[in-house]
Coordinates of C-alpha atoms in Angstrom, one line a residue:
Chain A
X16 CA -4.2 -8.6 -25.7
X17 CA -5.8 -12.0 -25.5
X18 CA -2.4 -13.4 -24.3
X19 CA -2.4 -11.6 -20.9
X20 CA -6.0 -12.7 -20.3
X21 CA -5.2 -16.3 -20.8
X22 CA -2.0 -16.4 -18.9
X23 CA -3.7 -14.4 -16.1
X24 CA -6.7 -16.7 -16.0
X25 CA -4.3 -19.7 -15.9
X26 CA -2.2 -18.4 -13.1
X27 CA -5.0 -17.1 -10.9
X28 CA -7.1 -20.1 -11.7
X29 CA -4.2 -22.3 -10.5
X30 CA -4.1 -20.6 -7.2
X31 CA -7.8 -20.8 -6.7
X32 CA -7.7 -24.5 -7.6
X33 CA -4.9 -25.2 -5.2
X34 CA -6.8 -23.5 -2.4
X35 CA -10.0 -25.4 -3.2
X36 CA -8.2 -28.8 -3.4
X37 CA -6.5 -28.1 -0.1
X38 CA -9.9 -28.1 1.6
X39 CA -10.2 -31.8 1.0
X40 CA -6.7 -33.0 0.2
X41 CA -3.0 -32.0 0.6
X42 CA 0.0 -34.2 -0.1
X43 CA 0.8 -34.2 3.6
X44 CA -0.8 -33.0 6.8
X45 CA 0.2 -29.3 7.1
X46 CA 0.4 -29.5 10.9
X47 CA 2.4 -32.8 11.0
X48 CA 5.9 -32.2 12.2
X49 CA 8.7 -34.5 11.0
X50 CA 11.9 -33.1 12.4
X51 CA 13.9 -36.0 11.0
X52 CA 13.2 -34.8 7.5
X53 CA 13.6 -31.1 8.1
X54 CA 14.9 -28.6 5.5
X55 CA 15.0 -31.1 2.7
X56 CA 15.4 -30.0 -0.9
X57 CA 12.7 -30.7 -3.4
X58 CA 12.4 -34.4 -4.1
X59 CA 9.9 -37.0 -5.4
X60 CA 8.5 -37.4 -1.9
X61 CA 8.3 -33.7 -1.1
X62 CA 7.9 -31.9 -4.4
X63 CA 8.9 -28.5 -3.0
X64 CA 11.0 -29.7 -0.1
X65 CA 10.3 -29.4 3.7
X66 CA 10.7 -26.6 6.2
X67 CA 12.5 -26.4 9.5
X68 CA 9.9 -28.5 11.2
X69 CA 9.9 -31.1 8.4
X70 CA 6.5 -29.9 7.2
X71 CA 5.8 -30.4 3.5
X72 CA 6.1 -27.0 1.7
X73 CA 3.8 -27.9 -1.2
X74 CA 1.0 -28.8 1.3
X75 CA 1.6 -25.6 3.2
X76 CA 1.5 -23.5 0.1
X77 CA -1.8 -25.0 -0.9
X78 CA -3.3 -24.4 2.5
X79 CA -1.7 -20.9 2.5
X80 CA -3.4 -20.1 -0.8
X81 CA -6.7 -20.6 1.1
X82 CA -5.8 -18.0 3.7
X83 CA -4.4 -15.5 1.2
X84 CA -7.3 -15.7 -1.3
X85 CA -9.9 -15.7 1.5
X86 CA -8.5 -12.6 3.2
X87 CA -8.1 -10.7 -0.1
X88 CA -11.5 -11.7 -1.4
X89 CA -13.4 -10.8 1.7
X90 CA -11.5 -7.5 1.8
X91 CA -12.6 -6.8 -1.8
X92 CA -16.2 -7.6 -0.9
X93 CA -16.0 -5.2 2.1
X94 CA -14.4 -2.5 0.0
X95 CA -16.8 -2.8 -2.9
X96 CA -19.9 -3.4 -0.6
X97 CA -19.3 -0.1 1.2
X98 CA -17.3 1.9 -1.4
X99 CA -19.6 1.4 -4.4
X100 CA -22.8 2.7 -2.8
X101 CA -20.8 5.6 -1.3
X102 CA -19.4 6.4 -4.8
X103 CA -22.8 6.1 -6.4
X104 CA -24.4 8.4 -3.8
X105 CA -21.6 10.9 -4.2
X106 CA -22.1 11.0 -8.0
X107 CA -25.9 11.2 -7.6
X108 CA -25.5 14.2 -5.2
X109 CA -22.7 15.7 -7.2
X110 CA -21.5 19.0 -5.9
X111 CA -23.6 18.9 -2.8
X112 CA -22.3 18.6 0.7
X113 CA -22.8 14.8 0.8
X114 CA -20.5 14.4 -2.2
X115 CA -18.0 16.7 -0.6
X116 CA -18.2 14.8 2.7
X117 CA -17.8 11.4 1.1
X118 CA -14.9 12.4 -1.0
X119 CA -13.0 14.1 1.9
X120 CA -13.6 11.1 4.1
X121 CA -12.1 9.1 1.2
X122 CA -9.0 11.3 1.1
X123 CA -8.7 10.8 4.8
X124 CA -8.8 7.0 4.6
X125 CA -6.1 7.2 1.9
X126 CA -3.8 8.8 4.4
X127 CA -3.9 5.6 6.5
X128 CA -2.1 2.9 4.5
X129 CA -3.5 -0.6 5.1
X130 CA -0.5 -1.5 7.2
X131 CA -1.0 1.5 9.4
X132 CA -4.7 0.6 9.9
X133 CA -3.6 -2.9 10.7
X134 CA -1.1 -1.7 13.2
X135 CA -3.7 0.4 14.9
X136 CA -6.2 -2.4 15.0
X137 CA -3.6 -4.9 16.2
X138 CA -2.3 -2.5 18.9
X139 CA -5.8 -2.7 20.5
X140 CA -7.4 -6.0 19.5
X141 CA -4.4 -8.2 18.9
X142 CA -3.3 -9.8 15.6
X143 CA -5.6 -12.1 13.6
X144 CA -6.7 -12.9 10.1
X145 CA -10.0 -11.1 10.7
X146 CA -8.2 -7.9 11.7
X147 CA -6.1 -8.2 8.5
X148 CA -9.3 -8.5 6.5
X149 CA -10.7 -5.4 8.2
X150 CA -7.6 -3.4 7.7
X151 CA -7.3 -4.3 4.0
X152 CA -11.1 -3.9 3.5
X153 CA -11.1 -0.4 5.0
X154 CA -8.3 0.6 2.7
X155 CA -10.3 -0.8 -0.3
X156 CA -13.4 1.4 0.4
X157 CA -12.1 4.7 -0.9
X158 CA -10.6 3.0 -4.0
X159 CA -14.0 1.6 -5.0
X160 CA -15.8 4.8 -4.0
X161 CA -13.6 6.8 -6.4
X162 CA -13.9 4.4 -9.3
X163 CA -17.7 4.2 -8.9
X164 CA -18.1 7.9 -8.6
X165 CA -15.9 8.7 -11.6
X166 CA -17.7 6.1 -13.7
X167 CA -21.2 7.2 -12.5
X168 CA -20.4 10.9 -13.1
X169 CA -19.9 10.4 -16.8
X170 CA -23.1 8.4 -17.0
X171 CA -25.2 11.0 -15.3
X172 CA -24.6 13.3 -18.3
X173 CA -26.1 10.9 -20.8
X174 CA -29.5 11.3 -22.4
X175 CA -31.1 8.1 -21.2
X176 CA -30.4 9.0 -17.6
X177 CA -32.1 12.3 -18.2
X178 CA -35.0 10.4 -19.7
X179 CA -35.2 8.2 -16.6
X180 CA -35.3 11.3 -14.4
X181 CA -38.0 12.9 -16.5
X182 CA -40.0 9.7 -16.2
X183 CA -40.1 10.2 -12.5
X184 CA -37.4 7.8 -11.2
X185 CA -35.6 9.0 -8.1
X186 CA -31.8 9.3 -7.9
X187 CA -31.3 6.2 -5.7
X188 CA -33.4 4.1 -8.1
X189 CA -31.6 5.4 -11.2
X190 CA -28.2 4.7 -9.5
X191 CA -29.3 1.1 -8.8
X192 CA -31.1 0.3 -12.0
X193 CA -29.2 2.2 -14.6
X194 CA -25.8 3.4 -13.3
X195 CA -24.6 0.4 -11.3
X196 CA -25.0 -2.2 -14.2
X197 CA -23.2 0.1 -16.6
X198 CA -20.1 0.6 -14.4
X199 CA -19.9 -3.1 -13.5
X200 CA -17.1 -3.5 -16.0
X201 CA -15.0 -0.9 -14.3
X202 CA -15.7 -2.4 -10.9
X203 CA -14.8 -5.9 -12.0
X204 CA -11.4 -4.7 -13.3
X205 CA -10.8 -2.7 -10.2
X206 CA -11.8 -5.7 -8.1
X207 CA -9.1 -7.9 -9.7
X208 CA -6.5 -5.2 -9.0
X209 CA -7.6 -4.8 -5.4
X210 CA -7.7 -8.6 -5.1
X211 CA -4.0 -8.8 -6.1
X212 CA -3.1 -5.9 -3.9
X213 CA -4.9 -7.6 -1.0
X214 CA -2.8 -10.7 -1.5
X215 CA 0.4 -8.6 -1.3
X216 CA -0.9 -6.8 1.8
X217 CA -1.9 -10.0 3.5
X218 CA 1.5 -11.4 2.9
X219 CA 3.1 -8.3 4.3
X220 CA 0.9 -8.3 7.3
X221 CA 1.4 -11.9 8.2
X222 CA 5.1 -11.5 7.5
X223 CA 5.4 -9.0 10.3
X224 CA 3.1 -11.1 12.5
X225 CA -0.1 -9.0 12.2
X226 CA -2.0 -11.4 10.0
X227 CA -3.2 -15.0 10.4
X228 CA -1.8 -16.7 13.5
X229 CA -0.3 -20.2 13.8
X230 CA -1.3 -22.9 13.1
X231 CA -3.2 -21.3 10.1
X232 CA -0.8 -21.6 7.2
X233 CA 0.0 -18.3 5.5
X234 CA 2.5 -17.4 2.8
X235 CA 3.7 -14.3 4.6
X236 CA 4.4 -16.2 7.8
X237 CA 6.2 -19.0 5.9
X238 CA 8.5 -16.3 4.6
X239 CA 9.0 -14.8 8.1
X240 CA 9.9 -18.3 9.4
X241 CA 12.2 -19.0 6.5
X242 CA 14.2 -15.8 6.9
X243 CA 16.5 -17.1 9.6
X244 CA 17.3 -20.2 7.4
X245 CA 17.6 -18.5 4.1
X246 CA 21.3 -19.2 4.0
X247 CA 21.2 -22.9 4.7
X248 CA 18.0 -23.8 2.8
X249 CA 17.1 -21.0 0.3
X250 CA 14.2 -23.1 -1.1
X251 CA 12.2 -22.6 2.1
X252 CA 12.2 -18.8 1.4
X253 CA 12.0 -19.0 -2.4
X254 CA 8.9 -21.2 -2.8
X255 CA 6.4 -19.1 -0.8
X256 CA 7.7 -15.9 -2.5
X257 CA 7.2 -17.5 -5.9
X258 CA 3.6 -18.5 -4.9
X259 CA 2.9 -14.9 -4.1
X260 CA 4.5 -13.5 -7.3
X261 CA 2.7 -16.0 -9.6
X262 CA -0.7 -15.4 -8.0
X263 CA -0.4 -11.6 -8.0
X264 CA 1.1 -11.6 -11.5
X265 CA -1.8 -13.8 -12.6
X266 CA -4.5 -11.5 -11.1
X267 CA -2.8 -8.4 -12.6
X268 CA -2.6 -9.9 -16.1
X269 CA -6.2 -11.1 -15.7
X270 CA -7.3 -7.5 -14.7
X271 CA -5.4 -6.0 -17.7
X272 CA -6.9 -8.6 -20.1
X273 CA -10.4 -8.1 -18.7
X274 CA -10.1 -4.3 -19.1
X275 CA -9.0 -4.7 -22.7
X276 CA -11.7 -7.2 -23.4
X277 CA -14.4 -5.2 -21.8
X278 CA -13.4 -1.8 -23.1
X279 CA -12.6 -1.8 -26.8
X280 CA -11.3 1.8 -26.7
X281 CA -8.4 0.8 -24.6
X282 CA -7.3 -2.1 -26.8
X283 CA -3.5 -2.3 -27.0
X284 CA -2.9 0.5 -24.6
X285 CA -2.3 -1.2 -21.3
X286 CA -1.4 1.2 -18.5
Chain B
X6 CA -5.6 30.6 -7.0
X7 CA -5.3 32.1 -3.5
X8 CA -8.8 31.0 -2.6
X9 CA -8.0 27.5 -3.8
X10 CA -4.9 27.4 -1.6
X11 CA -6.7 28.7 1.4
X12 CA -9.5 26.1 0.9
X13 CA -6.9 23.3 0.5
X14 CA -5.2 24.4 3.6
X15 CA -8.3 24.2 5.7
X16 CA -9.0 20.8 4.3
X17 CA -5.5 19.9 5.4
X18 CA -6.1 21.1 9.0
X19 CA -9.4 19.4 9.2
X20 CA -7.9 16.1 7.9
X21 CA -5.2 16.3 10.5
X22 CA -7.7 16.9 13.3
X23 CA -10.0 14.0 12.3
X24 CA -7.0 11.7 11.9
X25 CA -5.8 12.5 15.4
X26 CA -9.3 11.8 16.8
X27 CA -9.5 8.5 15.0
X28 CA -6.0 7.4 16.1
X29 CA -6.6 8.4 19.7
X30 CA -10.0 6.7 20.0
X31 CA -8.8 3.5 18.3
X32 CA -5.7 3.2 20.6
X33 CA -7.0 4.5 23.9
X34 CA -10.8 4.3 23.7
X35 CA -11.0 0.5 23.8
X36 CA -11.6 -1.5 27.0
X37 CA -8.6 -2.8 28.8
X38 CA -6.2 -1.1 31.2
X39 CA -2.7 -0.5 29.8
X40 CA -1.4 0.0 33.4
X41 CA -2.5 -3.5 34.5
X42 CA -1.3 -4.9 31.2
X43 CA 2.2 -3.5 31.8
X44 CA 2.5 -4.5 35.4
X45 CA 1.0 -8.0 35.0
X46 CA -1.8 -9.7 36.9
X47 CA 0.0 -9.9 40.2
X48 CA 0.5 -6.2 40.6
X49 CA -0.3 -4.6 44.0
X50 CA -3.4 -2.4 43.8
X51 CA -1.5 0.7 45.0
X52 CA 1.3 0.3 42.5
X53 CA -1.3 0.0 39.8
X54 CA -3.1 3.1 41.0
X55 CA 0.2 5.0 41.1
X56 CA 1.1 4.0 37.5
X57 CA -2.4 4.9 36.4
X58 CA -2.0 8.4 37.9
X59 CA 1.4 8.7 36.4
X60 CA 0.1 7.7 33.0
X61 CA -2.9 10.1 33.4
X62 CA -5.3 7.2 33.0
X63 CA -7.5 8.5 35.9
X64 CA -8.3 11.5 33.8
X65 CA -11.3 11.6 31.5
X66 CA -10.7 10.5 27.9
X67 CA -11.4 13.9 26.4
X68 CA -9.0 15.5 28.7
X69 CA -6.3 13.0 27.8
X70 CA -6.9 13.6 24.1
X71 CA -6.6 17.4 24.5
X72 CA -3.5 16.9 26.5
X73 CA -2.0 14.6 23.8
X74 CA -3.1 16.7 20.8
X75 CA -2.2 20.0 22.5
X76 CA 1.2 18.6 23.4
X77 CA 1.9 17.6 19.9
X78 CA 1.2 21.1 18.6
X79 CA 4.0 22.4 20.8
X80 CA 6.3 19.5 19.9
X81 CA 5.8 17.7 23.2
X82 CA 4.7 14.2 22.4
X83 CA 4.7 13.0 26.0
X84 CA 7.0 10.5 27.8
X85 CA 7.5 6.9 26.6
X86 CA 6.5 4.4 29.4
X87 CA 9.1 1.8 28.5
X88 CA 12.0 3.9 27.2
X89 CA 11.5 6.6 29.9
X90 CA 12.5 9.3 27.4
X91 CA 10.4 12.0 25.6
X92 CA 8.6 10.4 22.7
X93 CA 9.6 13.4 20.5
X94 CA 13.3 12.7 20.8
X95 CA 12.6 8.9 20.3
X96 CA 10.8 9.7 17.0
X97 CA 13.4 12.2 15.9
X98 CA 16.1 9.6 16.4
X99 CA 14.3 6.9 14.5
X100 CA 13.3 9.4 11.7
X101 CA 17.0 9.9 11.0
X102 CA 16.9 6.4 9.6
X103 CA 13.4 6.2 8.2
X104 CA 13.3 9.5 6.4
X105 CA 16.6 9.1 4.4
X106 CA 15.5 5.6 3.6
X107 CA 12.2 6.8 2.1
X108 CA 13.8 9.7 0.3
X109 CA 16.6 7.5 -1.2
X110 CA 14.0 4.9 -2.3
X111 CA 11.8 7.6 -3.9
X112 CA 14.7 9.1 -5.7
X113 CA 15.8 5.7 -6.9
X114 CA 12.4 4.8 -8.2
X115 CA 12.2 8.0 -10.2
X116 CA 15.7 7.5 -11.5
X117 CA 14.7 4.1 -12.7
X118 CA 11.2 4.9 -14.0
X119 CA 12.1 8.1 -15.9
X120 CA 14.4 6.5 -18.5
X121 CA 12.4 3.3 -18.7
X122 CA 9.1 5.0 -19.2
X123 CA 10.6 7.3 -21.9
X124 CA 12.2 4.4 -23.6
X125 CA 9.1 2.2 -23.6
X126 CA 6.9 5.1 -24.8
X127 CA 9.3 6.0 -27.6
X128 CA 9.2 2.3 -28.8
X129 CA 5.5 1.8 -28.3
X130 CA 4.3 -1.5 -29.6
X131 CA 7.8 -2.9 -30.4
X132 CA 9.5 -5.8 -28.8
X133 CA 11.6 -3.7 -26.5
X134 CA 8.5 -1.9 -25.2
X135 CA 6.9 -5.3 -24.5
X136 CA 10.0 -6.4 -22.6
X137 CA 10.0 -3.4 -20.4
X138 CA 6.3 -3.8 -19.7
X139 CA 6.7 -7.5 -18.9
X140 CA 9.4 -6.5 -16.5
X141 CA 7.2 -4.0 -14.8
X142 CA 4.4 -6.6 -14.4
X143 CA 6.9 -8.7 -12.6
X144 CA 8.1 -5.7 -10.5
X145 CA 4.6 -5.0 -9.3
X146 CA 3.9 -8.6 -8.3
X147 CA 7.1 -9.1 -6.2
X148 CA 6.5 -8.5 -2.5
X149 CA 9.3 -6.0 -1.5
X150 CA 10.2 -8.0 1.7
X151 CA 10.7 -11.1 -0.3
X152 CA 12.8 -9.2 -2.9
X153 CA 14.8 -7.9 0.1
X154 CA 15.5 -11.5 1.2
X155 CA 16.7 -12.4 -2.2
X156 CA 18.9 -9.3 -2.3
X157 CA 20.4 -10.3 1.0
X158 CA 21.0 -13.9 -0.1
X159 CA 22.8 -12.7 -3.3
X160 CA 24.5 -9.4 -2.3
X161 CA 25.1 -9.8 1.4
X162 CA 25.6 -13.6 1.9
X163 CA 26.9 -14.8 -1.4
X164 CA 29.0 -11.8 -2.5
X165 CA 29.2 -9.9 0.7
X166 CA 29.1 -6.5 -0.9
X167 CA 26.5 -5.0 1.4
X168 CA 25.6 -5.7 5.1
X169 CA 22.7 -8.1 5.6
X170 CA 21.2 -5.8 8.3
X171 CA 21.8 -3.4 11.2
X172 CA 22.7 0.3 11.1
X173 CA 26.1 1.8 12.2
X174 CA 24.6 5.3 12.8
X175 CA 25.2 8.5 10.8
X176 CA 28.6 9.0 12.5
X177 CA 29.8 6.5 9.9
X178 CA 28.3 8.1 6.8
X179 CA 29.6 5.6 4.4
X180 CA 28.6 2.6 6.4
X181 CA 25.2 4.1 7.0
X182 CA 24.7 4.6 3.3
X183 CA 25.8 1.1 2.6
X184 CA 23.4 -0.2 5.2
X185 CA 20.5 1.7 3.6
X186 CA 21.4 0.6 0.0
X187 CA 19.7 -2.9 -0.1
X188 CA 16.6 -1.6 1.9
X189 CA 16.2 1.3 -0.5
X190 CA 16.5 -0.9 -3.6
X191 CA 13.9 -3.4 -2.3
X192 CA 11.5 -0.5 -1.5
X193 CA 12.1 1.3 -4.8
X194 CA 11.7 -1.7 -7.2
X195 CA 7.8 -2.1 -7.0
X196 CA 7.4 1.7 -7.0
X197 CA 9.6 2.1 -10.0
X198 CA 7.6 -0.5 -11.9
X199 CA 4.3 1.3 -11.2
X200 CA 5.8 4.7 -12.0
X201 CA 7.2 3.4 -15.3
X202 CA 3.8 2.1 -16.4
X203 CA 2.1 5.4 -15.5
X204 CA 4.7 7.5 -17.2
X205 CA 4.6 5.4 -20.3
X206 CA 0.8 5.5 -20.7
X207 CA 0.7 9.3 -19.9
X208 CA 3.4 9.9 -22.5
X209 CA 1.6 7.8 -25.1
X210 CA -1.6 9.7 -24.4
X211 CA 0.2 13.1 -25.0
X212 CA 2.1 11.7 -28.0
X213 CA -1.3 11.3 -29.8
X214 CA -2.1 15.0 -29.4
X215 CA -2.1 17.5 -32.3
X216 CA 0.6 19.8 -30.8
X217 CA 3.1 16.9 -30.8
X218 CA 2.3 16.4 -34.5
X219 CA 2.9 20.1 -35.1
X220 CA 6.1 20.0 -33.2
X221 CA 7.2 17.1 -35.3
X222 CA 6.1 18.8 -38.5
X223 CA 8.1 21.9 -37.7
X224 CA 11.2 19.6 -37.6
X225 CA 11.6 18.6 -34.0
X226 CA 13.1 15.1 -33.7
X227 CA 11.1 12.3 -32.1
X228 CA 13.2 12.2 -29.0
X229 CA 13.1 16.0 -28.6
X230 CA 9.4 16.2 -29.0
X231 CA 9.2 13.5 -26.4
X232 CA 11.4 15.1 -23.8
X233 CA 10.5 18.8 -24.4
X234 CA 6.8 18.6 -25.0
X235 CA 5.3 15.3 -24.1
X236 CA 7.2 14.8 -20.8
X237 CA 6.1 18.0 -19.3
X238 CA 2.4 17.3 -20.0
X239 CA 2.7 13.7 -18.8
X240 CA 4.0 15.0 -15.4
X241 CA 0.5 15.5 -13.9
X242 CA -0.4 11.8 -13.6
X243 CA 3.1 11.0 -12.6
X244 CA 3.0 13.5 -9.7
X245 CA -0.3 12.1 -8.6
X246 CA 1.2 8.6 -8.4
X247 CA 4.3 9.9 -6.7
X248 CA 2.2 11.6 -4.0
X249 CA 0.2 8.3 -3.5
X250 CA 3.4 6.3 -3.5
X251 CA 4.8 8.2 -0.6
X252 CA 2.3 6.6 1.7
X253 CA 3.1 3.1 0.3
X254 CA 6.8 3.9 0.8
X255 CA 6.2 4.7 4.4
X256 CA 4.2 1.6 5.0
X257 CA 6.7 -0.5 3.0
X258 CA 9.5 1.0 5.0
X259 CA 7.8 -0.3 8.2
X260 CA 8.2 -3.9 6.9
X261 CA 11.5 -3.5 5.2
X262 CA 13.1 -2.0 8.4
X263 CA 12.1 -5.3 10.1
X264 CA 13.8 -7.3 7.4
X265 CA 17.1 -5.4 7.8
X266 CA 16.9 -4.7 11.5
X267 CA 17.1 -1.0 10.9
X268 CA 16.3 1.2 13.9
X269 CA 13.7 3.3 12.2
X270 CA 10.1 4.2 12.9
X271 CA 8.9 0.8 11.7
X272 CA 10.9 -1.1 14.3
X273 CA 9.9 1.4 16.9
X274 CA 6.2 0.9 16.3
X275 CA 6.4 -2.9 16.6
X276 CA 8.5 -2.7 19.7
X277 CA 6.0 -0.3 21.2
X278 CA 3.0 -2.6 20.3
X279 CA 4.6 -5.6 22.0
X280 CA 5.4 -3.5 25.1
X281 CA 2.0 -1.8 24.9
X282 CA 3.6 1.6 25.0
X283 CA 0.4 3.2 23.7
X284 CA 1.7 6.8 23.7
X285 CA 4.5 5.8 21.3
X286 CA 2.2 3.8 19.1
X287 CA -0.3 6.6 18.6
X288 CA 2.4 9.3 18.2
X289 CA 4.3 7.3 15.6
X290 CA 1.1 6.6 13.7
X291 CA 0.2 10.3 13.9
X292 CA 3.6 11.2 12.5
X293 CA 3.2 8.8 9.6
X294 CA -0.3 10.0 8.8
X295 CA 0.8 13.6 9.1
X296 CA 3.5 13.0 6.6
X297 CA 1.1 11.4 4.1
X298 CA -1.5 14.2 4.4
X299 CA 1.1 16.9 4.1
X300 CA 2.7 15.2 1.1
X301 CA -0.7 14.9 -0.6
X302 CA -1.2 18.6 0.0
X303 CA 2.2 19.4 -1.5
X304 CA 1.3 17.2 -4.5
X305 CA -1.8 19.4 -5.1
X306 CA 0.4 22.5 -4.9
X307 CA 2.9 20.9 -7.4
X308 CA 0.0 20.4 -9.9
X309 CA -0.5 24.1 -10.0
X310 CA 3.2 24.7 -10.4
X311 CA 3.4 22.2 -13.3
X312 CA 0.1 23.0 -15.0
X313 CA -0.7 26.7 -15.6
X314 CA -4.2 25.7 -16.7
X315 CA -5.0 24.4 -13.2
X316 CA -3.7 27.7 -11.7
X317 CA -6.1 29.8 -13.8
X318 CA -9.1 27.5 -13.4
X319 CA -8.7 27.6 -9.6

């Protein structure tokens, strides 16, 4: 489906663009309080209205995109950086104790949902965006390890890998030179999915106060602050939620579209 | 089969043990003195020492771990520092909110996903299939706590059908169920969306098999072939996802309980963190992880029950 690829690229591209622009420009200063103009509905001056401190919601959403995307992206890099080598090693050592150890450790991490890891880390080190990254990143490791292992296992059966073995290449070298490039498609698709899950997780963590701390703008915390005012000014709660939904939707559609585009066997059979 | 079960059981025990070590070291093994944190900087040294002895902080770390883990095996989770009651009774009380919430949400997500998945699979490629799939994309992308806020806005504030928060206790069964309705719906929606997609693609995969064609050829209607033959074979991936979803439900419940001010495990854990009631934090986390590990174990057993092939192979 070309359609989902384009819509997905458009939505996630929009979020990335907003985050990048916010580095140099936002309509208003996100830390500037303007109590006189608090809780205003969307208008020409404030496109998406203002919050309970009179801050411009559009500006905060742009700056919040930065936090969300950065946290989720670094968490994906951590997960892939550690998970992929582990998965490749497990596949190369299939059936041996290393494989068993890696896979059982994976199962164990799966028993700790990202939020629970975050709670544990926060209970000891205090809340911060860094701790949110670590918590989501740890949870990403077993996901990438599984995908890499499953993809690599099927490749190890193929003739050209046998040929490489016969020619004297070691398992590590084969994994790096032949296996890794051939599972890149799988990893990219999984990366987009984990990226979108990371954005949801970051929103959840900062909503309960375990993520980025003030004054760093964050979509999750905007929602937490809006909760008490949802009856008098619903737009304050609706806008950040829409930002999350559109970004996550965009990344998911992008992932689906990429999978279909990269794997012709799956065409028209989206899961 | 028996060998497989015994092996799985040992993996289960080992996982629980490693999990308890990880939790304990993370919470208690870091620098910083909980006693001085609780009493503040102006505490008298002898009061501090007394509290440290009372909390067992003067004992070596290994000894404290053995004490904690051994206690849990006998159902003694220790004493909460702030609530001054046994942690076990505290957890049991909160579980009476969290567990029904998770179970209702799980049941709700299955009740939604089963008909939708069957419907979409039977209309594969048509407009109605596309509509259901688009709906599930949206369901996956919506953060459940935001959905919860929208539900409150609509059904609690605007129409006032359900309470916006709080919990009257199980002595008012009807009121308790009403209080759990919106939280359960907001938890169930994203899960139902994922489940629908998994069920649909599993069904479509089995519908392409030869035995379905045979069943159709011998005169079975499309819908009967779908429900009698395809559904049973599509259950394996669905069970896998259900097992995994349980941990997401538990984590989601932690957040949702905070949206609706429900006195469950999720609220307990946040209160315990702010009060630095470490024994409560580590015990609640252990209970959550225990639940996830046991559910995954049960999921593996359920495979064998659903799929005779797995029984024989193992």
